[in-house]
Amino acid sequence: LSMCSKLCYAIGGAPNQVAGSAASFFLQIYLLDIAHITPFHASLVLFIGKASGAVTDPVAGFFISKSRWTKIGRLMPWVLACTPFTIVSYFFMWYLPPFVSGRVAWYLTFHCLFQALTTLFQVPYSALTMFLSTDQKDRDSATAYRMTMEVLGTLIGAALQGQIVASAHVSPHCTVNPSANTTDSWHDTPSIPDPSDPLSHQVIYMIAAGVIACVYLLGIVVLLLGVKERDDPYALNSDRAIPFCKGLALTMKHGPYVKLTASFLLISTAVQLEQGNFVLFCTHAAGLRNHFQYLVVTILVSAVVSVPFWQKFLQRFGKKCAACGISWMIPFAVMLVTIPNLILAYFVAFISGLSIAASLLLPWSMLPDVVDNFRLQNPHGKGHETIFYSSYVFFTKMSAGIGLGISAAGLEFTGYKPGICRQSDDVILTLKLLIGAVPAILILLGLFILLFYPITEESRKETKLALEELR
């Protein structure tokens, strides 16, 4: 597999991460402080949106598994067809409609559409890894390229969005470190910015959405021109595709897959909680209102730079051993919560980037090994790759949706009020728990489950030899 093919494949996945990153870091604070909907309604938008994307995963896997081969492949047509609709839904997800009463329904509709369409992109795109090459090293290398570009896409999305919209969340009436008895607000009654005003906060968000939409188009063009999908190299002409429901039942009974999914379900939920609440934490709980966009960039630059390091590490010491790096963020996040210091915040951001890179690279690097293991145990079936990838994304999205929904509901319960400089002590405590204690517990549980993951470096080599002989 040439370097050009791996690079084009990697660039193709970046736009999805650019848009997803902007939404992960900024959608919650946008809904609360710009759209002025209640935290409870924001939690509904976040949870139902994630749930709709999760439900779309098995549906997408079902239809993709029944797709016929075309001139550009079996998976690639799905990637191309959903792209224009994804861009439109993303753009309207950041639009402030002129009506007030139906605003929750508006954001719920377009967030659900965006999540569902990104799923229709992500399932065939991630499964494409299995149809680039039959060599494990090539696939691992392509996955490393992909994760580097996806983390870079996450960086670009957060940086673009952060730099463009930062002025919408900074008020001259709020000091950097407000005193405990401060009750000043940006407005006595928080008002909704006029969308017709070119300097309004809403227009700033629309500009950011337009820029990210252009990035989306560029990445898809590179993917189409630079990547060639290959047919299943192991399948015989007599082999039949595994029926989706039967294949789903088989995957749920496959031990390595169950352990891998359960582990990273918890870990990805922890990362989503960090992403979804980090800007709110910096703004309202840590006195870092004027630094949050730079802290986000620090996290993501660290993640981009460290992906090649983790790729070399897992090649030398094994994938299970590399999982220990995910736990690095725990003590530093706890320190940031207890000692909200600016210098410490940047150090925590750097370490968190290292851990996030490991948590992103490892599951996608380990999943092809699970698929190979399943292939060896079921040698006369084909078409199971999309079942594995769609169900994995389903579980991780559903868990992330539940986590974000609960976190936003927790802010509602503790009395979060948009537009004020100083939130109540209960809100601040909730943000500290969502950044520190809760992700730490989830990561430790996930790593404990990963201890029982049975595929080792030795078993990977044995599977590779057996599949070579089968081929």
Coordinates of C-alpha atoms in Angstrom, one line a residue:
L1 CA 0.0 0.0 0.0
S2 CA 1.6 3.2 -1.2
M3 CA 2.1 6.2 1.1
C4 CA 0.0 8.3 -1.3
S5 CA -3.0 5.9 -0.9
K6 CA -2.6 5.9 2.9
L7 CA -2.4 9.7 3.0
C8 CA -5.5 10.2 0.8
Y9 CA -7.4 7.7 2.8
A10 CA -6.4 9.5 6.0
I11 CA -7.4 12.9 4.6
G12 CA -10.8 11.6 3.6
G13 CA -11.7 11.0 7.2
A14 CA -10.5 14.4 8.5
P15 CA -13.6 16.5 7.6
N16 CA -15.9 14.3 9.7
Q17 CA -13.7 14.9 12.7
V18 CA -13.4 18.7 11.9
A19 CA -17.2 19.0 12.1
G20 CA -17.6 16.6 15.0
S21 CA -14.9 18.3 17.0
A22 CA -16.5 21.7 16.6
A23 CA -19.8 20.2 17.8
S24 CA -18.3 18.3 20.7
F25 CA -16.5 21.3 22.1
F26 CA -18.9 24.1 21.4
L27 CA -22.5 22.9 20.7
Q28 CA -23.4 22.6 24.4
I29 CA -22.2 26.1 25.2
Y30 CA -23.8 27.4 22.0
L31 CA -27.2 26.0 22.9
L32 CA -26.9 27.4 26.4
D33 CA -25.4 30.8 25.9
I34 CA -26.3 31.8 22.3
A35 CA -29.5 30.0 21.5
H36 CA -30.6 30.5 25.1
I37 CA -32.4 27.2 25.5
T38 CA -32.5 25.6 29.0
P39 CA -29.9 23.0 30.1
F40 CA -32.7 20.4 30.2
H41 CA -33.6 21.0 26.5
A42 CA -29.9 21.1 25.7
S43 CA -29.5 17.7 27.3
L44 CA -32.4 16.4 25.1
V45 CA -30.8 17.8 22.0
L46 CA -27.4 16.3 22.8
F47 CA -28.7 12.9 23.9
I48 CA -31.3 12.3 21.2
G49 CA -28.9 13.5 18.5
K50 CA -26.2 11.0 19.6
A51 CA -28.9 8.3 20.0
S52 CA -30.1 8.9 16.5
G53 CA -26.6 8.5 15.2
A54 CA -26.2 5.4 17.2
V55 CA -29.5 3.9 15.9
T56 CA -28.4 4.7 12.4
D57 CA -25.2 2.5 12.8
P58 CA -26.8 -0.9 12.6
V59 CA -29.3 0.3 10.0
A60 CA -26.4 1.6 7.9
G61 CA -24.5 -1.7 8.5
F62 CA -27.6 -3.7 7.3
F63 CA -28.0 -1.8 4.0
I64 CA -24.3 -1.5 3.3
S65 CA -23.8 -5.3 3.8
K66 CA -26.4 -5.8 1.1
S67 CA -24.8 -3.4 -1.3
R68 CA -23.6 -4.6 -4.7
W69 CA -20.1 -4.0 -6.1
T70 CA -19.9 -0.9 -8.3
K71 CA -17.1 0.6 -10.4
I72 CA -15.8 2.6 -7.4
G73 CA -16.4 -0.2 -4.9
R74 CA -19.2 -1.3 -2.5
L75 CA -18.4 1.2 0.4
M76 CA -17.3 4.3 -1.5
P77 CA -20.7 5.2 -3.0
W78 CA -22.2 5.5 0.5
V79 CA -19.4 7.9 1.5
L80 CA -20.0 10.1 -1.5
A81 CA -23.8 10.1 -1.4
C82 CA -24.2 11.3 2.1
T83 CA -21.6 14.1 2.0
P84 CA -23.7 17.0 0.5
F85 CA -26.6 16.3 2.9
T86 CA -24.2 16.2 5.9
I87 CA -22.9 19.6 5.0
V88 CA -26.4 21.2 4.8
S89 CA -27.5 19.7 8.1
Y90 CA -24.3 20.8 9.8
F91 CA -24.7 24.4 8.5
F92 CA -28.3 24.7 9.8
M93 CA -27.3 23.1 13.1
W94 CA -25.6 26.5 13.9
Y95 CA -28.3 28.7 12.6
L96 CA -30.5 30.7 15.0
P97 CA -34.1 30.6 13.7
P98 CA -36.2 33.8 14.0
F99 CA -38.9 32.0 16.0
V100 CA -38.4 31.1 19.7
S101 CA -41.1 28.6 20.5
G102 CA -39.9 25.9 18.1
R103 CA -36.2 26.5 18.6
V104 CA -35.6 23.3 20.5
A105 CA -37.3 21.3 17.8
W106 CA -35.1 23.0 15.2
Y107 CA -31.8 22.1 16.8
L108 CA -33.1 18.6 17.7
T109 CA -34.0 18.0 14.0
F110 CA -30.7 19.2 12.5
H111 CA -28.5 17.6 15.2
C112 CA -30.3 14.3 14.6
L113 CA -29.8 14.6 10.9
F114 CA -26.2 15.5 11.2
Q115 CA -25.4 12.6 13.6
A116 CA -27.3 10.1 11.3
L117 CA -25.5 11.3 8.2
T118 CA -22.1 11.3 9.8
T119 CA -22.8 7.7 10.7
L120 CA -23.6 6.8 7.1
F121 CA -20.2 8.3 6.3
Q122 CA -18.2 6.8 9.2
V123 CA -19.4 3.2 9.0
P124 CA -18.3 2.5 5.3
Y125 CA -15.2 4.8 5.7
S126 CA -13.9 3.0 8.8
A127 CA -14.7 -0.5 7.3
L128 CA -12.8 0.5 4.2
T129 CA -9.6 -0.2 6.2
M130 CA -10.2 -4.0 5.6
F131 CA -10.4 -3.5 1.9
L132 CA -7.2 -1.4 1.4
S133 CA -4.8 -4.3 1.9
T134 CA -4.6 -7.9 3.3
D135 CA -1.4 -7.2 5.2
Q136 CA -1.7 -6.4 8.9
K137 CA 1.2 -4.0 8.9
D138 CA -0.3 -2.1 6.0
R139 CA -3.7 -1.8 7.7
D140 CA -2.0 -0.7 11.0
S141 CA 0.0 1.8 9.1
A142 CA -3.1 3.1 7.3
T143 CA -4.9 3.3 10.6
A144 CA -2.1 5.3 12.1
Y145 CA -2.2 7.7 9.1
R146 CA -5.9 7.9 9.5
M147 CA -5.9 8.6 13.2
T148 CA -3.1 11.3 12.8
M149 CA -5.2 13.1 10.2
E150 CA -8.4 12.6 12.2
V151 CA -6.8 14.1 15.3
L152 CA -5.4 16.8 13.1
G153 CA -9.0 17.3 11.8
T154 CA -10.2 17.5 15.4
L155 CA -7.5 20.1 16.1
I156 CA -8.5 22.1 13.0
G157 CA -12.2 22.0 13.9
A158 CA -11.7 23.1 17.5
A159 CA -9.1 25.7 16.5
L160 CA -11.2 27.2 13.7
Q161 CA -14.3 27.2 15.7
G162 CA -12.6 28.4 18.9
Q163 CA -10.7 31.3 17.2
I164 CA -13.8 32.4 15.2
V165 CA -16.4 32.2 18.0
A166 CA -14.2 33.1 21.1
S167 CA -15.5 36.7 21.0
A168 CA -19.1 35.4 21.5
H169 CA -18.2 34.0 24.9
V170 CA -16.1 36.9 26.3
S171 CA -17.8 39.7 28.1
P172 CA -16.1 42.9 29.3
H173 CA -18.4 42.8 32.3
C174 CA -16.8 39.5 33.5
T175 CA -13.4 39.5 35.2
V176 CA -11.0 36.7 34.6
N177 CA -11.3 35.6 38.3
P178 CA -14.6 36.8 39.5
S179 CA -15.1 36.9 43.3
A180 CA -17.4 34.5 45.0
N181 CA -20.1 37.2 45.5
T182 CA -20.1 38.5 42.0
T183 CA -23.6 38.5 40.5
D184 CA -23.1 40.7 37.5
S185 CA -24.4 39.3 34.2
W186 CA -23.8 40.2 30.6
H187 CA -27.4 41.4 30.5
D188 CA -30.0 41.7 33.2
T189 CA -32.3 39.6 31.1
P190 CA -30.1 37.6 28.6
S191 CA -31.3 38.6 25.2
I192 CA -31.0 36.7 21.9
P193 CA -28.7 38.3 19.4
D194 CA -30.3 39.7 16.2
P195 CA -29.3 37.4 13.3
S196 CA -29.5 40.3 10.8
D197 CA -26.7 42.1 12.7
P198 CA -23.4 41.4 11.0
L199 CA -21.5 41.7 14.3
S200 CA -23.9 39.5 16.2
H201 CA -22.7 36.3 17.9
Q202 CA -24.9 34.3 15.6
V203 CA -23.3 35.5 12.4
I204 CA -19.9 34.6 13.9
Y205 CA -21.1 31.0 14.3
M206 CA -22.5 30.9 10.8
I207 CA -19.1 32.0 9.4
A208 CA -17.4 29.2 11.3
A209 CA -19.9 26.7 9.9
G210 CA -19.3 27.9 6.4
V211 CA -15.5 27.5 6.7
I212 CA -15.8 24.0 8.1
A213 CA -18.2 23.0 5.2
C214 CA -15.5 24.0 2.7
V215 CA -13.0 21.8 4.5
Y216 CA -15.6 18.9 4.3
L217 CA -15.7 19.2 0.5
L218 CA -12.0 19.3 0.1
G219 CA -11.4 16.1 2.1
I220 CA -14.0 14.1 0.2
V221 CA -12.6 15.0 -3.2
V222 CA -9.1 13.8 -2.0
L223 CA -10.6 10.5 -0.8
L224 CA -12.4 9.9 -4.1
L225 CA -9.3 10.6 -6.3
G226 CA -6.7 8.9 -4.2
V227 CA -8.2 5.7 -2.8
K228 CA -9.1 2.5 -4.6
E229 CA -11.4 0.0 -2.8
R230 CA -10.6 -3.7 -3.3
D231 CA -13.0 -6.6 -3.1
D232 CA -12.8 -9.2 -0.2
P233 CA -9.6 -11.0 -0.9
Y234 CA -10.4 -14.0 1.3
A235 CA -13.9 -14.8 0.0
L236 CA -14.4 -17.7 -2.5
N237 CA -17.0 -17.3 -5.3
S238 CA -19.1 -19.9 -3.5
D239 CA -19.1 -17.9 -0.2
R240 CA -22.3 -16.2 0.8
A241 CA -22.7 -12.9 2.7
I242 CA -23.6 -13.4 6.4
P243 CA -27.2 -12.2 7.0
F244 CA -27.1 -9.0 9.0
C245 CA -29.1 -10.3 12.0
K246 CA -27.2 -13.6 12.1
G247 CA -23.9 -11.7 11.8
L248 CA -24.9 -9.3 14.6
A249 CA -25.8 -12.2 16.9
L250 CA -22.4 -13.8 16.1
T251 CA -20.5 -10.6 16.8
M252 CA -22.2 -10.2 20.1
K253 CA -21.0 -13.7 21.1
H254 CA -17.4 -13.1 19.9
G255 CA -15.4 -12.8 23.1
P256 CA -12.6 -10.5 21.9
Y257 CA -15.1 -8.1 20.3
V258 CA -17.3 -7.9 23.4
K259 CA -14.3 -7.1 25.7
L260 CA -12.9 -4.5 23.3
T261 CA -16.2 -2.8 22.8
A262 CA -17.1 -2.8 26.5
S263 CA -13.7 -1.3 27.4
F264 CA -13.6 1.5 24.9
L265 CA -17.3 2.2 25.4
L266 CA -16.4 3.4 28.9
I267 CA -13.2 5.1 27.8
S268 CA -14.8 7.0 24.9
T269 CA -17.6 8.2 27.2
A270 CA -15.0 9.6 29.5
V271 CA -13.3 11.5 26.6
Q272 CA -16.7 12.8 25.3
L273 CA -17.5 14.1 28.8
E274 CA -14.1 15.9 28.9
Q275 CA -14.7 17.4 25.4
G276 CA -18.3 18.4 26.0
N277 CA -17.7 20.1 29.4
F278 CA -14.2 21.5 29.0
V279 CA -15.1 24.9 27.6
L280 CA -17.9 25.3 30.3
F281 CA -15.4 24.3 33.0
C282 CA -12.8 26.8 31.8
T283 CA -15.4 29.5 31.5
H284 CA -17.3 29.1 34.7
A285 CA -15.3 27.0 37.2
A286 CA -11.6 27.6 36.6
G287 CA -11.5 31.3 35.9
L288 CA -9.9 30.7 32.5
R289 CA -12.6 32.4 30.4
N290 CA -10.1 34.1 28.1
H291 CA -7.9 31.0 27.6
F292 CA -10.2 28.2 26.8
Q293 CA -9.6 28.3 23.0
Y294 CA -5.9 28.1 23.5
L295 CA -6.2 25.2 26.0
V296 CA -8.3 23.3 23.5
V297 CA -5.7 23.9 20.8
T298 CA -3.0 22.7 23.2
I299 CA -4.8 19.5 23.9
L300 CA -5.3 18.7 20.2
V301 CA -1.7 19.7 19.1
S302 CA -0.4 17.3 21.7
A303 CA -2.7 14.6 20.4
V304 CA -1.6 15.1 16.8
V305 CA 2.1 15.1 17.6
S306 CA 1.8 12.0 19.8
V307 CA -0.1 9.7 17.4
P308 CA 3.1 8.6 15.6
F309 CA 4.7 8.0 19.0
W310 CA 1.9 5.7 20.0
Q311 CA 2.0 3.9 16.7
K312 CA 5.7 3.1 17.3
F313 CA 5.0 2.2 20.9
L314 CA 2.3 -0.3 20.1
Q315 CA 4.5 -1.9 17.4
R316 CA 7.3 -2.3 19.9
F317 CA 5.5 -3.2 23.1
G318 CA 2.0 -4.3 21.9
K319 CA -1.4 -2.8 21.8
K320 CA -2.6 -3.8 25.2
C321 CA 0.5 -2.3 26.8
A322 CA 0.0 1.0 24.9
A323 CA -3.5 1.3 26.6
C324 CA -1.7 2.4 29.8
G325 CA -1.2 5.8 28.3
I326 CA -4.9 6.5 28.4
S327 CA -4.7 6.7 32.2
W328 CA -2.1 9.5 32.2
M329 CA -4.8 12.2 32.1
I330 CA -6.4 11.1 35.4
P331 CA -4.1 12.5 38.0
F332 CA -3.5 15.7 36.1
A333 CA -7.3 16.3 35.5
V334 CA -7.8 15.9 39.2
M335 CA -5.1 18.4 39.9
L336 CA -6.7 20.9 37.6
V337 CA -10.0 20.6 39.3
T338 CA -8.5 21.0 42.8
I339 CA -5.9 23.7 41.8
P340 CA -7.2 25.8 38.9
N341 CA -4.0 27.4 37.9
L342 CA -3.2 28.7 34.4
I343 CA 0.2 27.1 34.0
L344 CA -1.1 23.8 35.4
A345 CA -4.0 24.1 33.0
Y346 CA -1.7 24.1 30.0
F347 CA 0.3 21.2 31.4
V348 CA -2.9 19.2 32.0
A349 CA -4.0 20.1 28.4
F350 CA -0.7 18.7 27.0
I351 CA -0.9 15.4 29.0
S352 CA -4.6 15.0 28.2
G353 CA -3.7 15.3 24.5
L354 CA -1.3 12.3 24.9
S355 CA -4.0 10.2 26.5
I356 CA -6.7 11.2 24.0
A357 CA -4.4 10.2 21.1
A358 CA -3.9 6.7 22.6
S359 CA -7.7 6.4 23.2
L360 CA -8.4 7.3 19.6
L361 CA -5.8 5.2 17.9
L362 CA -6.0 1.9 19.9
P363 CA -9.6 0.8 19.3
W364 CA -9.4 1.4 15.5
S365 CA -6.0 -0.4 15.4
M366 CA -7.4 -3.4 17.5
L367 CA -10.7 -3.8 15.7
P368 CA -9.1 -5.2 12.4
D369 CA -7.4 -7.9 14.6
V370 CA -10.8 -8.8 16.0
V371 CA -12.3 -9.0 12.5
D372 CA -9.4 -11.3 11.4
N373 CA -9.9 -13.5 14.4
F374 CA -13.6 -13.8 13.5
R375 CA -12.8 -14.5 9.9
L376 CA -10.6 -17.4 11.0
Q377 CA -13.4 -18.9 13.0
N378 CA -16.0 -18.3 10.2
P379 CA -14.0 -19.0 7.1
H380 CA -16.9 -19.4 4.6
G381 CA -18.8 -16.2 5.3
K382 CA -18.2 -12.7 4.0
G383 CA -19.6 -9.2 4.5
H384 CA -19.2 -9.2 8.2
E385 CA -16.8 -6.2 8.3
T386 CA -19.5 -3.6 8.2
I387 CA -21.4 -5.4 11.0
F388 CA -18.4 -5.1 13.3
Y389 CA -17.7 -1.5 12.5
S390 CA -21.4 -0.3 12.6
S391 CA -22.1 -2.1 15.9
Y392 CA -18.9 -0.7 17.5
V393 CA -19.8 2.8 16.5
F394 CA -23.4 2.3 17.7
F395 CA -22.3 1.3 21.3
T396 CA -19.7 4.1 21.6
K397 CA -22.1 6.8 20.3
M398 CA -25.0 5.6 22.5
S399 CA -22.8 5.7 25.6
A400 CA -21.4 9.1 24.7
G401 CA -25.0 10.4 24.1
I402 CA -26.1 9.1 27.5
G403 CA -23.1 10.7 29.2
L404 CA -23.6 14.1 27.6
G405 CA -27.3 14.0 28.2
I406 CA -26.8 13.2 31.9
S407 CA -24.1 15.9 32.2
A408 CA -26.4 18.6 30.7
A409 CA -29.3 17.4 32.8
G410 CA -27.0 17.7 35.9
L411 CA -26.4 21.3 35.0
E412 CA -30.1 21.9 34.8
F413 CA -30.7 20.3 38.1
T414 CA -28.0 22.3 39.9
G415 CA -29.3 25.6 38.4
Y416 CA -27.1 26.6 35.5
K417 CA -28.1 30.1 34.2
P418 CA -26.9 31.3 30.8
G419 CA -25.3 34.7 30.5
I420 CA -24.2 35.3 34.0
C421 CA -20.5 35.8 35.0
R422 CA -20.6 33.6 38.1
Q423 CA -22.5 30.4 38.3
S424 CA -23.7 28.9 41.6
D425 CA -21.4 26.7 43.8
D426 CA -23.5 23.7 42.9
V427 CA -22.9 24.2 39.1
I428 CA -19.2 24.7 39.7
L429 CA -19.0 21.5 41.7
T430 CA -20.9 19.6 39.0
L431 CA -18.5 20.8 36.3
K432 CA -15.6 19.7 38.4
L433 CA -17.1 16.2 38.8
L434 CA -17.7 16.0 35.1
I435 CA -14.1 16.9 34.3
G436 CA -12.3 15.1 37.1
A437 CA -14.0 12.3 39.0
V438 CA -16.4 10.8 36.5
P439 CA -14.0 10.4 33.6
A440 CA -11.4 9.0 35.9
I441 CA -13.8 6.2 37.1
L442 CA -14.9 5.4 33.6
I443 CA -11.3 5.2 32.3
L444 CA -10.2 2.9 35.2
L445 CA -13.2 0.6 34.6
G446 CA -12.5 0.5 30.9
L447 CA -8.8 -0.4 31.4
F448 CA -9.8 -3.1 33.9
I449 CA -12.0 -4.8 31.3
L450 CA -9.2 -4.5 28.7
L451 CA -7.0 -6.7 30.9
F452 CA -9.2 -9.6 29.8
Y453 CA -8.9 -8.9 26.1
P454 CA -7.5 -12.2 24.7
I455 CA -5.7 -11.1 21.4
T456 CA -2.0 -10.8 22.0
E457 CA 0.9 -10.0 19.7
E458 CA 1.6 -13.8 19.4
S459 CA -2.0 -14.7 18.6
R460 CA -2.0 -11.9 16.0
K461 CA 0.9 -13.5 14.2
E462 CA -0.7 -16.9 14.3
T463 CA -3.9 -15.5 12.9
K464 CA -2.0 -13.8 10.1
L465 CA -0.2 -17.1 9.1
A466 CA -3.5 -19.0 9.2
L467 CA -5.3 -16.4 7.0
E468 CA -2.4 -16.4 4.5
E469 CA -2.8 -20.1 4.2
L470 CA -6.6 -19.7 3.8
R471 CA -6.1 -17.1 1.1

